[in-house]
Coordinates of C-alpha atoms and ligand atoms in Angstrom, one line a residue:
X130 CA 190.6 71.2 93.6
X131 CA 190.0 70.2 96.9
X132 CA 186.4 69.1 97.7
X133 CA 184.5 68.7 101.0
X134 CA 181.3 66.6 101.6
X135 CA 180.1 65.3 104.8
X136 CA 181.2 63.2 107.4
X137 CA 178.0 60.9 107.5
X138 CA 178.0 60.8 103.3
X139 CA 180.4 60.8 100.5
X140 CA 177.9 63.8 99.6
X141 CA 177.3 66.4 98.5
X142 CA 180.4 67.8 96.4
X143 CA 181.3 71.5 97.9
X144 CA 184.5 73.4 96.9
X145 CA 185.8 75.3 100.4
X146 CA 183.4 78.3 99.4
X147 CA 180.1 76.7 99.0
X148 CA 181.2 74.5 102.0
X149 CA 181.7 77.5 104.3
X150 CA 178.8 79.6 102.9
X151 CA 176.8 76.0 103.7
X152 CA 178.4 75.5 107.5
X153 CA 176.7 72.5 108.2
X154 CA 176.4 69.4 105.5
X155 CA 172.0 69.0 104.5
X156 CA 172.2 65.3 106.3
X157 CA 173.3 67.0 109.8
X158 CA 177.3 66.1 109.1
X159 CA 180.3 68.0 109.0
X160 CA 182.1 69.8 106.1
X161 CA 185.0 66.9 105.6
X162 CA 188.1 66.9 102.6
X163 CA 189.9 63.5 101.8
X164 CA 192.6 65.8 100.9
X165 CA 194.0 67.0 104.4
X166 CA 197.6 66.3 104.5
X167 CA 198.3 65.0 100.7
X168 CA 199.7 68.4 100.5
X169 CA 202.0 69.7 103.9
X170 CA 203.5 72.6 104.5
X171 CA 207.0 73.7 104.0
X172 CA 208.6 73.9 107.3
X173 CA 212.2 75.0 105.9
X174 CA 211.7 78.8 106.3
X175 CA 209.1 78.3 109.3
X176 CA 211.5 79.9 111.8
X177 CA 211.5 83.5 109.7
X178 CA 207.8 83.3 108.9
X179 CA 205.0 85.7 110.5
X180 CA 201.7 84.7 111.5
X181 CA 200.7 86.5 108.1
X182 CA 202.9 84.5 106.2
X183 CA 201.7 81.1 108.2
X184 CA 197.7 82.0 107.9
X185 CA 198.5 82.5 103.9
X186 CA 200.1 78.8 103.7
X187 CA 197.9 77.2 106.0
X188 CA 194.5 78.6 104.4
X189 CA 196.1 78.4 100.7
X190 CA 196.6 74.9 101.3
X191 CA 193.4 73.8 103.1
X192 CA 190.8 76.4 101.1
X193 CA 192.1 75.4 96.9
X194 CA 189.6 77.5 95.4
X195 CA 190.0 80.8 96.8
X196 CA 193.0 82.9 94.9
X197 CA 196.0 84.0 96.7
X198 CA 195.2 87.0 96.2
X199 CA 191.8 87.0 98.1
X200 CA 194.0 84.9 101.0
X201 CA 196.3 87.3 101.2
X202 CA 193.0 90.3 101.6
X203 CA 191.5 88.1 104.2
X204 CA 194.7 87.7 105.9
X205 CA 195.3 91.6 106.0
X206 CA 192.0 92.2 107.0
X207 CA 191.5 89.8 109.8
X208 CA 194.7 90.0 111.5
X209 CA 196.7 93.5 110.1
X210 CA 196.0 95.9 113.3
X211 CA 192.8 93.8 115.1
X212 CA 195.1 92.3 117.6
X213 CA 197.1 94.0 120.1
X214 CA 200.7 91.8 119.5
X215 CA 202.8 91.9 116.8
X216 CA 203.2 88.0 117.2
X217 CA 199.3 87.8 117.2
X218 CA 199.5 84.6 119.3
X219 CA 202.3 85.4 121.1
X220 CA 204.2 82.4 123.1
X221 CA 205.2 82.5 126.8
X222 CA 207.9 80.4 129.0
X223 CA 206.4 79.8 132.2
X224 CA 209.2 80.6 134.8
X225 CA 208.5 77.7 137.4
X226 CA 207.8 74.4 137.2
X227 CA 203.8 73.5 137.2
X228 CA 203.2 73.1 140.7
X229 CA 204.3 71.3 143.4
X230 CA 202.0 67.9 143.0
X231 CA 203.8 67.7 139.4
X232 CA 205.8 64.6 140.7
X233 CA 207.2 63.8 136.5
X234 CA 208.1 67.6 135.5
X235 CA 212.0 67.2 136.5
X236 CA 214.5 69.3 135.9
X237 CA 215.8 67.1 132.5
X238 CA 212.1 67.3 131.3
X239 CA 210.2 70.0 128.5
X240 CA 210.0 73.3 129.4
X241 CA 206.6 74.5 129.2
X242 CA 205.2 77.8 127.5
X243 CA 201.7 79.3 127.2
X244 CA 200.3 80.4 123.7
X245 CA 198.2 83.2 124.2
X246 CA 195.2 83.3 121.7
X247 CA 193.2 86.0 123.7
X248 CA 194.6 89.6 122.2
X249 CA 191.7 89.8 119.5
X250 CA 189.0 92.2 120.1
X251 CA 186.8 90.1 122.3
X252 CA 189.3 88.7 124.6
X253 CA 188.9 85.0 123.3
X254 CA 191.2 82.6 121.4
X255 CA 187.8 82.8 119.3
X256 CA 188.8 85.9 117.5
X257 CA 191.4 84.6 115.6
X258 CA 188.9 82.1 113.7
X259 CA 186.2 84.6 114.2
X260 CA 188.2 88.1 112.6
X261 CA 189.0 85.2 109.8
X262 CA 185.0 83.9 109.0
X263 CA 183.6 86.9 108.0
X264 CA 186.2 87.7 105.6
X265 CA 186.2 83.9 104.2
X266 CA 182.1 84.3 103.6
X267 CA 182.1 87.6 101.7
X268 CA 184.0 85.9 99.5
X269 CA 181.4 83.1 98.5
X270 CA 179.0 85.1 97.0
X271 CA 178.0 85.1 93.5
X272 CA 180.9 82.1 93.3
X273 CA 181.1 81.8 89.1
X274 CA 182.5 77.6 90.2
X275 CA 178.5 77.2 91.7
X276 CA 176.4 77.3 88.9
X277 CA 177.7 74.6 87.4
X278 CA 175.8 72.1 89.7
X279 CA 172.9 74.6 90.4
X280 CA 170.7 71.5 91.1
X281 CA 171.7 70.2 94.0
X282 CA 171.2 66.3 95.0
X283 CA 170.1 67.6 98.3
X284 CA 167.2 69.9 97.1
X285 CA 166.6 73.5 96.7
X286 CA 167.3 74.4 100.3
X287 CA 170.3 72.8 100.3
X288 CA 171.7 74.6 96.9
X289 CA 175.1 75.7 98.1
X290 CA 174.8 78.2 95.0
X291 CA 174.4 82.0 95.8
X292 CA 171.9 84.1 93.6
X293 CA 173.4 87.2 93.0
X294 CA 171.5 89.0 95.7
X295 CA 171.5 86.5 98.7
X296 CA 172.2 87.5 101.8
X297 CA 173.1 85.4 104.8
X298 CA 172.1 85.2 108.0
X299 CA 174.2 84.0 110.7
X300 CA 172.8 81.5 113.7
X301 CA 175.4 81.1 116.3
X302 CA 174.8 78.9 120.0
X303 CA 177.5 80.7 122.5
X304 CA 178.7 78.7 125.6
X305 CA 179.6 82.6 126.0
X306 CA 183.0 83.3 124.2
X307 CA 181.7 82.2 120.2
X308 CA 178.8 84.6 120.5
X309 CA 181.0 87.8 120.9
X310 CA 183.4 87.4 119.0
X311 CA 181.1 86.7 115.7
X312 CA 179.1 89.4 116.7
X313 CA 182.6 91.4 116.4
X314 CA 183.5 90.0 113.1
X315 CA 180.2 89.9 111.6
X316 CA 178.5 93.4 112.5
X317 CA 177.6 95.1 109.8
X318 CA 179.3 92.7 107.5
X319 CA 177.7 93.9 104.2
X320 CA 175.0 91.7 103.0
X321 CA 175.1 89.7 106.5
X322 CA 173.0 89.2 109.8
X323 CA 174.2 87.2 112.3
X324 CA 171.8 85.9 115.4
X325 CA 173.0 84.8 118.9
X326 CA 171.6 82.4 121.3
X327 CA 173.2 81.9 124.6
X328 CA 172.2 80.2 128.0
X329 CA 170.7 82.7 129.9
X330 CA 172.2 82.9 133.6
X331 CA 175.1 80.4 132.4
X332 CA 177.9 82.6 131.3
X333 CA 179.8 85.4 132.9
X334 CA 178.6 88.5 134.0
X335 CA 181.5 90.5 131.7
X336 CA 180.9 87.7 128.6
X337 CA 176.5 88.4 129.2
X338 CA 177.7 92.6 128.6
X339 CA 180.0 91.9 125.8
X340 CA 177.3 90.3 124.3
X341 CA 174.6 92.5 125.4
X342 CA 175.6 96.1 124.6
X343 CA 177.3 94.7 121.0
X344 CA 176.1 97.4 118.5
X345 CA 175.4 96.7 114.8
X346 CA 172.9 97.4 112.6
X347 CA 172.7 93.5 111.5
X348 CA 173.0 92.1 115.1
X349 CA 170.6 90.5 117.0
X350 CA 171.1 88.9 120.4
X351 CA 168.9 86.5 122.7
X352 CA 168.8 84.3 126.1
X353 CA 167.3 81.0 126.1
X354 CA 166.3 79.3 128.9
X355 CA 168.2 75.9 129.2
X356 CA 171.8 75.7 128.5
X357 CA 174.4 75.4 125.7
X358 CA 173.8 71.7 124.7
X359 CA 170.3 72.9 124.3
X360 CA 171.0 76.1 122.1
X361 CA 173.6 73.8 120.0
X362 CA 171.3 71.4 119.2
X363 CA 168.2 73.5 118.7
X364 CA 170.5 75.5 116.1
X365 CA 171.4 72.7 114.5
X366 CA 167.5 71.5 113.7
X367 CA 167.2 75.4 112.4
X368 CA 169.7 74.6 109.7
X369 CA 168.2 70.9 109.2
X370 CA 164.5 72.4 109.1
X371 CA 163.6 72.6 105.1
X372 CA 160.7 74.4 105.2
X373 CA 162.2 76.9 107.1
X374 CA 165.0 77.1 105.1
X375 CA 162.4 77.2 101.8
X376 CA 160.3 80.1 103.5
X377 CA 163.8 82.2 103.5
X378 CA 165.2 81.1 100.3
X379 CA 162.3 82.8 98.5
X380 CA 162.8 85.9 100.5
X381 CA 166.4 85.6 99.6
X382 CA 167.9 84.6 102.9
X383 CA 170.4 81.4 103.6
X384 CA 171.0 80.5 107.0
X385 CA 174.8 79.7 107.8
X386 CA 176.8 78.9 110.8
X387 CA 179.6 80.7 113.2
X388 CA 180.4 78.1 115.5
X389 CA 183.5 75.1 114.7
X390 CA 181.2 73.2 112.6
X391 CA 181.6 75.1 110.1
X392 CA 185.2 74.5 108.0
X393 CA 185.7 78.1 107.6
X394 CA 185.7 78.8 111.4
X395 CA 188.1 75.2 111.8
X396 CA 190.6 76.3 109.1
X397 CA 191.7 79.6 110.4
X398 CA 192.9 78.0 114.0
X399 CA 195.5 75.6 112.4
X400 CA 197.6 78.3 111.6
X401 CA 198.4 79.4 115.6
X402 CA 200.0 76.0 116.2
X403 CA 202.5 76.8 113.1
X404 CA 203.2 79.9 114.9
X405 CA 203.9 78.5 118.3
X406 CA 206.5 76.5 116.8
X407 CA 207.9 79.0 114.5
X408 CA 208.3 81.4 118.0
X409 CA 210.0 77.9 119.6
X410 CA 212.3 77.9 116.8
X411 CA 213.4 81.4 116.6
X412 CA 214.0 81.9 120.7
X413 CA 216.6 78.8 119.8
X414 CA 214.3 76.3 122.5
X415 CA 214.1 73.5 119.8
X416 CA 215.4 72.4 116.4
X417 CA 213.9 72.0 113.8
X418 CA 211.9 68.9 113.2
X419 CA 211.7 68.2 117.1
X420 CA 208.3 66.9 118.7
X421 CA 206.0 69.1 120.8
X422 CA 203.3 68.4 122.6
X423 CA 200.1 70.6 122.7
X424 CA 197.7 71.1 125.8
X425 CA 194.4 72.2 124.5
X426 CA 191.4 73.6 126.8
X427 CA 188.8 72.2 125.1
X428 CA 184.7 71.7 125.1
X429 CA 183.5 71.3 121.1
X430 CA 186.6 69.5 120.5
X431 CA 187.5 72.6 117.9
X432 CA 190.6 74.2 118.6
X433 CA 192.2 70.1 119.4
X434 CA 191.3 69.3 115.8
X435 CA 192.7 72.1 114.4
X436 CA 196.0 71.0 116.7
X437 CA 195.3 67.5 114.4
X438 CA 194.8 69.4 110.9
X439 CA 198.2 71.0 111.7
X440 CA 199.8 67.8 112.2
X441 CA 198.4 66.2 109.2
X442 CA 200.2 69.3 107.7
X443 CA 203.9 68.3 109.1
X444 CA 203.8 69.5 111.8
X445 CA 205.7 67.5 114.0
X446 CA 203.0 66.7 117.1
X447 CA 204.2 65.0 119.9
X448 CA 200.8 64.6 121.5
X449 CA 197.6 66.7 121.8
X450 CA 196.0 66.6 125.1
X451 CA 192.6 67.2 125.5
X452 CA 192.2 68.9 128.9
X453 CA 188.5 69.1 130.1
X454 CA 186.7 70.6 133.4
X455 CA 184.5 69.3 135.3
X456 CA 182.0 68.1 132.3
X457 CA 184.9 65.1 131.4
X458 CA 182.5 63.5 128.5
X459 CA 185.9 64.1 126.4
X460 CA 188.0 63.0 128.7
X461 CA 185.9 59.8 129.7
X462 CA 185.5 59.3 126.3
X463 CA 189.4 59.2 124.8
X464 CA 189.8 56.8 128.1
X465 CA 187.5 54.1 127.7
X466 CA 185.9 54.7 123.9
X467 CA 182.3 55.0 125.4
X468 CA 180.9 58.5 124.4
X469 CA 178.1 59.0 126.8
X470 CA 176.1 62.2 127.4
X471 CA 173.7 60.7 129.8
X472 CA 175.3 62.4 132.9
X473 CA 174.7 65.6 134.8
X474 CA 175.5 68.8 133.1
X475 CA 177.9 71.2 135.6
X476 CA 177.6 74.8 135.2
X477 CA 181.4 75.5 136.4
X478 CA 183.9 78.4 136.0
X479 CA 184.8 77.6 133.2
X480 CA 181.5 78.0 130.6
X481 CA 182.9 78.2 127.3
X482 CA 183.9 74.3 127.7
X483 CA 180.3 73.1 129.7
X484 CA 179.7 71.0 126.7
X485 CA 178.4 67.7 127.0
X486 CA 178.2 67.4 123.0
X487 CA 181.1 67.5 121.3
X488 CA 180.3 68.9 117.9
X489 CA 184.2 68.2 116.2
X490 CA 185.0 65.0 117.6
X491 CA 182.7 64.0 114.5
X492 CA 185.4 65.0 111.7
X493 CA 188.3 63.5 114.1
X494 CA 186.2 60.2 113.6
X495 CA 186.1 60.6 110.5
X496 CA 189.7 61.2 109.9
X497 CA 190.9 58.0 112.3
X498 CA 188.4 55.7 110.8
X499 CA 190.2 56.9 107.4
X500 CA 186.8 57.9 105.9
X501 CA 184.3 55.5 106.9
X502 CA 181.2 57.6 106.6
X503 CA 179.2 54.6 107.3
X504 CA 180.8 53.8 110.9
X505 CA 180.1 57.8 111.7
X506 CA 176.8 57.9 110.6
X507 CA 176.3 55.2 112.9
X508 CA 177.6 56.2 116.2
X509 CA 176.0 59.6 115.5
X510 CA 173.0 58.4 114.8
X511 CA 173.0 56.1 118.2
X512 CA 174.3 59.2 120.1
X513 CA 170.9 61.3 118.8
X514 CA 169.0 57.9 119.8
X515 CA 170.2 56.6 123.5
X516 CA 173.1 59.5 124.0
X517 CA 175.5 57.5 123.8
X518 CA 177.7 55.0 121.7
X519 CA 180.6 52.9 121.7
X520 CA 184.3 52.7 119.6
X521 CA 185.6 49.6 118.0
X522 CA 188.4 48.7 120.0
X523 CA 191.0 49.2 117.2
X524 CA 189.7 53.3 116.6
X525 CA 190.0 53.6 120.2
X526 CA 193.5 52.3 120.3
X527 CA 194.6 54.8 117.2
X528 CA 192.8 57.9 119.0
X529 CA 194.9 57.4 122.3
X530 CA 198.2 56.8 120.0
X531 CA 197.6 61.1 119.6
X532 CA 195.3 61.7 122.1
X533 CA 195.7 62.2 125.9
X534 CA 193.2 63.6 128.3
X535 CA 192.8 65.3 131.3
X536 CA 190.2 67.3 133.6
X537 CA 190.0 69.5 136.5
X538 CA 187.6 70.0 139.1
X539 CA 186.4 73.5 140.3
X540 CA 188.8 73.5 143.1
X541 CA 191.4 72.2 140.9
X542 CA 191.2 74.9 138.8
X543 CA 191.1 77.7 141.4
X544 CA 194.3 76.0 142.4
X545 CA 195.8 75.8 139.6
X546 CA 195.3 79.6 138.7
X547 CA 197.2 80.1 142.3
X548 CA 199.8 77.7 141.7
X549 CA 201.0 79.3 138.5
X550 CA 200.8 82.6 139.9
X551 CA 202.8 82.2 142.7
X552 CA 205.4 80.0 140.6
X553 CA 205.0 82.0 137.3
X554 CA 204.2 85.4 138.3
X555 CA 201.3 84.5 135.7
X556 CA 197.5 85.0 135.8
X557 CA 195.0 82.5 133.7
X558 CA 191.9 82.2 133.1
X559 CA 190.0 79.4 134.3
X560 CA 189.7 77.4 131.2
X561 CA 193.8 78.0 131.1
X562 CA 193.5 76.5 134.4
X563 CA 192.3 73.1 133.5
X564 CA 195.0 72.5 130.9
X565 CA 197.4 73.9 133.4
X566 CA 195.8 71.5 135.8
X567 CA 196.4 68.4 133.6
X568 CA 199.7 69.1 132.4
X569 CA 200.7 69.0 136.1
X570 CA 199.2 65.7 136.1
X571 CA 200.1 64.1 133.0
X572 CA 204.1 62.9 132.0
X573 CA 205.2 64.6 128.7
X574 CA 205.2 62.3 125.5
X575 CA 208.8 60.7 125.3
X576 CA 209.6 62.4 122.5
X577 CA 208.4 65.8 123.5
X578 CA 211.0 69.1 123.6
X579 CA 208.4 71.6 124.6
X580 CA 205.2 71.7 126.0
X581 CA 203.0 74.1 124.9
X582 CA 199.6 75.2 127.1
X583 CA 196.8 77.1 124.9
X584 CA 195.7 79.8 127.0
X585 CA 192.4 80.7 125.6
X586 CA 190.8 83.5 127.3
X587 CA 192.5 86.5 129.0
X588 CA 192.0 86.1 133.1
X589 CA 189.4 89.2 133.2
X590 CA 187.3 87.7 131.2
X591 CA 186.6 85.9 134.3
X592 CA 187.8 88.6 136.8
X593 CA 185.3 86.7 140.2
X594 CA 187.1 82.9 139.5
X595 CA 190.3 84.3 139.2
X596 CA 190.3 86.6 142.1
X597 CA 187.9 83.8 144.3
X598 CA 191.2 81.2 143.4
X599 CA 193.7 84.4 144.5
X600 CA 192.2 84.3 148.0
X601 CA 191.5 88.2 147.2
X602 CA 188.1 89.2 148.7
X603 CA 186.0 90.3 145.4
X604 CA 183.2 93.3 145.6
X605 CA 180.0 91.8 144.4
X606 CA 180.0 94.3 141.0
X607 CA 183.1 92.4 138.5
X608 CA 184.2 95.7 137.3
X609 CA 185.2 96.6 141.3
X610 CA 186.2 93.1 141.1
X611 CA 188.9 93.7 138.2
X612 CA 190.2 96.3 139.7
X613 CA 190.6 94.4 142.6
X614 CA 192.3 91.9 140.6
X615 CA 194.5 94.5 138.8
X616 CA 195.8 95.9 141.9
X617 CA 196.8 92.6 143.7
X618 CA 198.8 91.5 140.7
X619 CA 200.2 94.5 138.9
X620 CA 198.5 93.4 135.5
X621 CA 196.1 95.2 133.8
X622 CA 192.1 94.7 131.9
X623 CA 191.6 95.0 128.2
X624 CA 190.3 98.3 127.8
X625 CA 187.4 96.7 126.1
X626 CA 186.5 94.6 128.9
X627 CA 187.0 97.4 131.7
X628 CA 184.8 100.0 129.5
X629 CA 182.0 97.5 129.3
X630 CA 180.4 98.7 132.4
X631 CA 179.6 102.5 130.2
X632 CA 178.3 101.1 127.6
X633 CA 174.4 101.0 127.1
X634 CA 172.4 97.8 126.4
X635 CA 171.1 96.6 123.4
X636 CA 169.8 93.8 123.6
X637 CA 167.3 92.1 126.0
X638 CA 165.2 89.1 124.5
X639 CA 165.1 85.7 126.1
X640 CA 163.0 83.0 124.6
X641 CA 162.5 79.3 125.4
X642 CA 164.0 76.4 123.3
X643 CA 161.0 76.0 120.9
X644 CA 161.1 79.7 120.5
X645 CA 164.0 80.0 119.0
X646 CA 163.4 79.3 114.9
X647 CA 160.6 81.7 115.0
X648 CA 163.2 84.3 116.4
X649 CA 165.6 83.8 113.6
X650 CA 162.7 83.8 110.8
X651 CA 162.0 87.2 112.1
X652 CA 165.8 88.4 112.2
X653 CA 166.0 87.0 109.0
X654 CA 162.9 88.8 107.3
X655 CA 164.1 92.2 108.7
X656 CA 167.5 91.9 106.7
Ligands
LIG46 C1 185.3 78.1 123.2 C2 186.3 78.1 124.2 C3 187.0 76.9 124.6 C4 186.7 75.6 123.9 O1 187.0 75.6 122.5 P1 186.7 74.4 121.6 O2 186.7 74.9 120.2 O3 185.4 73.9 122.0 O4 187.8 73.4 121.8 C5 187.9 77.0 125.6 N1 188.2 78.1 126.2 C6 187.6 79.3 126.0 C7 187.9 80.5 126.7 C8 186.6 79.3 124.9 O5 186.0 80.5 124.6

């Protein structure tokens, strides 16, 4: 059976169910298995698969100890009628070329298609990882495979064991998208709460009313004042607080995690870059076996390592790009190996990738320094010291050997959302943009016969930044602003973004930083 321990420690010893009811390993690492890619997938009857079929594979193979048989329940559940294609992520050819400044996208070169991950319930490439979780975590409880090692090396608040009655509550930080959608998949999960923190003032007016007027008996929902980095790492010393964690455990309460640290939100996402390359091979644009090369909008570093995961699976990767906005830590980083966080923090159009900490570049680490624990420990320890650290030369050079980068101003995206609509006939969002920004800039691998662009968020998401980059004059309300939108382009809102505006509001709270365990000890007592 496959077992995960952290990335900092070769402990402690979780199967995938006590790893995902855990979320974050007790010594402040990620959820990490040696096994990734000694078993691959079979790619021989890819082309006839559906994304059921490919989520069953992918999650069989990556989560040992849950039966097919619960797989194939999640599976049903998570993605039978919750999105609105039959594809789920469907994939699009972009009918131009990427813009005019793309001086290396010739005629002879990759065509380039957009995999849309946005036709979940919240609008967000985050549902498809997010329908998945809640599914994954009822199934954890009462796990007959726990009591075996009931005393846990890392103490009693660290027991990954269930008592029979336990009931979990959910802390999630939201750079705006992640909050949603786990308040989608986790109200009035049975037996679950789930609390959300996001930056007050920092994300968009629609992705502030998704959040606010979510209903749910189980759902609680709160503004801090400071911004993501701040809720990230202020959830993270919740889970690492013991007495906290001892106070709840004898009321019956375990706190676990929504966002991409935890393996059960990671695992779910592999399976939409199977899919983009099973729709490649049925619409005849590549063979099988042939390279492609994924660009990945990216902040946490989640979705790209999921992009990694698949290759370690067999897929065959040309290159994953790493396409950042204006907050380029990432892209700084995978250029000169120096992580460094000691920069200003941009509030841009693009909020679900204003992320100066980079939670899952900590397993990729792991993974390209072939398991040295010690070596992450390290650098993560002088990143929570000085904010920043620095690669050996030789990790560097194997990162950039699958790695590229890329990032996009705030004017380069606006252009870049009115460059592919006039070549494409095509509206993005603005974290779309940035990818569609660097592809433009970047030369495809050598090897590449398709480029493929995650689109992660539908455009009226942001409906202001896309019509501001349209050159359409917006009304200041954003639901007079998607209709705006809608008319100039012929496309339409989500219903459940352009019925937001009816809906009544829930939730007001906003606390400071230092407020926020003592909001979640409450939620947690009122289970
Ligand atoms: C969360 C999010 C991202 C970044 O995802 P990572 O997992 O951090 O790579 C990009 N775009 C949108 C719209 C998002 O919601």
């Amino acid at each position: 059976m496959a077992m995960y321990h952290s990335t900092r420690s070769q402990e402690p010893a979780l199967n995938s169910k006590q790893a995902i009811r855990t979320g974050i390993a007790p010594d402040g690492g990620l959820c990490v298995c040696d096994d990734l890619g000694t078993a691959t997938l079979d790619l021989s009857e890819l082309a006839s698969k559906s994304y059921a079929d490919i989520a069953r594979d992918v999650l069989g193979t990556l989560l040992t100890d849950y039966s097919a048989a619960e797989i194939a329940a999640c599976v049903e559940e998570a993605y039978g009628d919750t999105f609105a294609s039959g594809e789920v992520t469907p994939l699009v050819e972009l009918a131009g070329e990427l813009g005019e400044d793309c001086e290396t996208c010739g005629d002879a070169g990759p065509a380039t298609y957009v995999l849309e991950l946005w036709h979940g319930p919240t609008s967000a490439f985050k549902d498809v990882a997010l329908q998945m979780l809640p599914r994954l975590m009822a199934r954890t409880a009462n796990d007959g495979a726990c009591s075996a090692d009931a005393s846990s090396p890392c103490g009693a608040a660290a027991n990954p064991c269930a008592a029979a009655d336990e009931k979990i509550m959910i802390v999630t930080a939201t750079s705006g998208d992640t909050g949603k959608a786990a308040l989608a998949g986790f109200s009035d999960a049975p037996g679950t709460g789930i609390t959300v923190f996001y930056p007050e003032g920092k994300v968009s007016r629609v992705q502030e009313l998704q959040m606010s007027t979510q209903e749910g008996g189980n759902v609680h929902v709160c503004g801090i004042r400071g911004n993501f980095d701040d809720a990230q790492s202020a959830v993270k010393q919740i889970f690492a607080n013991k007495e906290l964690a001892e106070r709840l455990g004898e009321q019956g309460v375990r706190l676990s995690s929504a966002n991409s640290i935890n393996v059960g939100r990671l695992v779910p996402q592999v399976a939409y870059y199977f899919a983009a390359y099973a729709q490649l091979l049925r619409a005849e644009r590549i063979q099988p076996g042939d390279a492609v090369e994924f660009c990945v909008p990216t902040g946490n570093f989640g979705d790209i390592l999921a992009g990694y995961y698949a290759k370690r699976l067999g897929l065959p990767v040309a290159k994953l790009i790493v396409a950042s906005d204006k907050n380029n830590v990432l892209c700084d980083f995978l250029t000169t190996g120096t992580y460094d966080r000691n920069r200003p923090f941009f509030t841009t159009t693009s909020p679900s990738m204003d992320i100066l900490i980079s939670s899952n570049l900590e397993r990729m680490l792991y993974y390209l320094s072939d398991g040295d624990c010690e070596l992450v420990a390290q650098l993560m320890d002088e990143l929570a010291a000085s904010g920043s650290y620095t690669l050996p030369a030789d990790l560097l050079a194997r990162i950039q050997e699958l790695f590229g980068c890329g990032w996009a101003d705030e004017d380069q995206v606006a252009d870049a959302i009115a460059t592919c609509w006039d070549l494409n006939d095509y509206l993005i969002d603005p974290h779309t943009a940035c990818g569609y920004h660097v592809l433009g800039e970047l030369a495809p691998a050598p090897d590449a016969k398709a480029r493929v662009l995650l689109s992660t968020a539908n455009p009226y998401k942001f409906p202001r930044a896309v019509a501001d980059a349209l050159g359409l004059a917006c009304p200041e309300d954003d639901f007079a602003c998607m209709e705006v939108l809608s008319d100039a382009t012929g496309t339409e809102a989500p219903e459940q973004l352009a019925t937001l505006q009816d809906k009544p509001i829930l939730h007001t709270d906003v606390v400071d930083v230092d407020g926020m365990a003592a909001h979640v000890e409450a939620a947690a007592l009122a289970l």
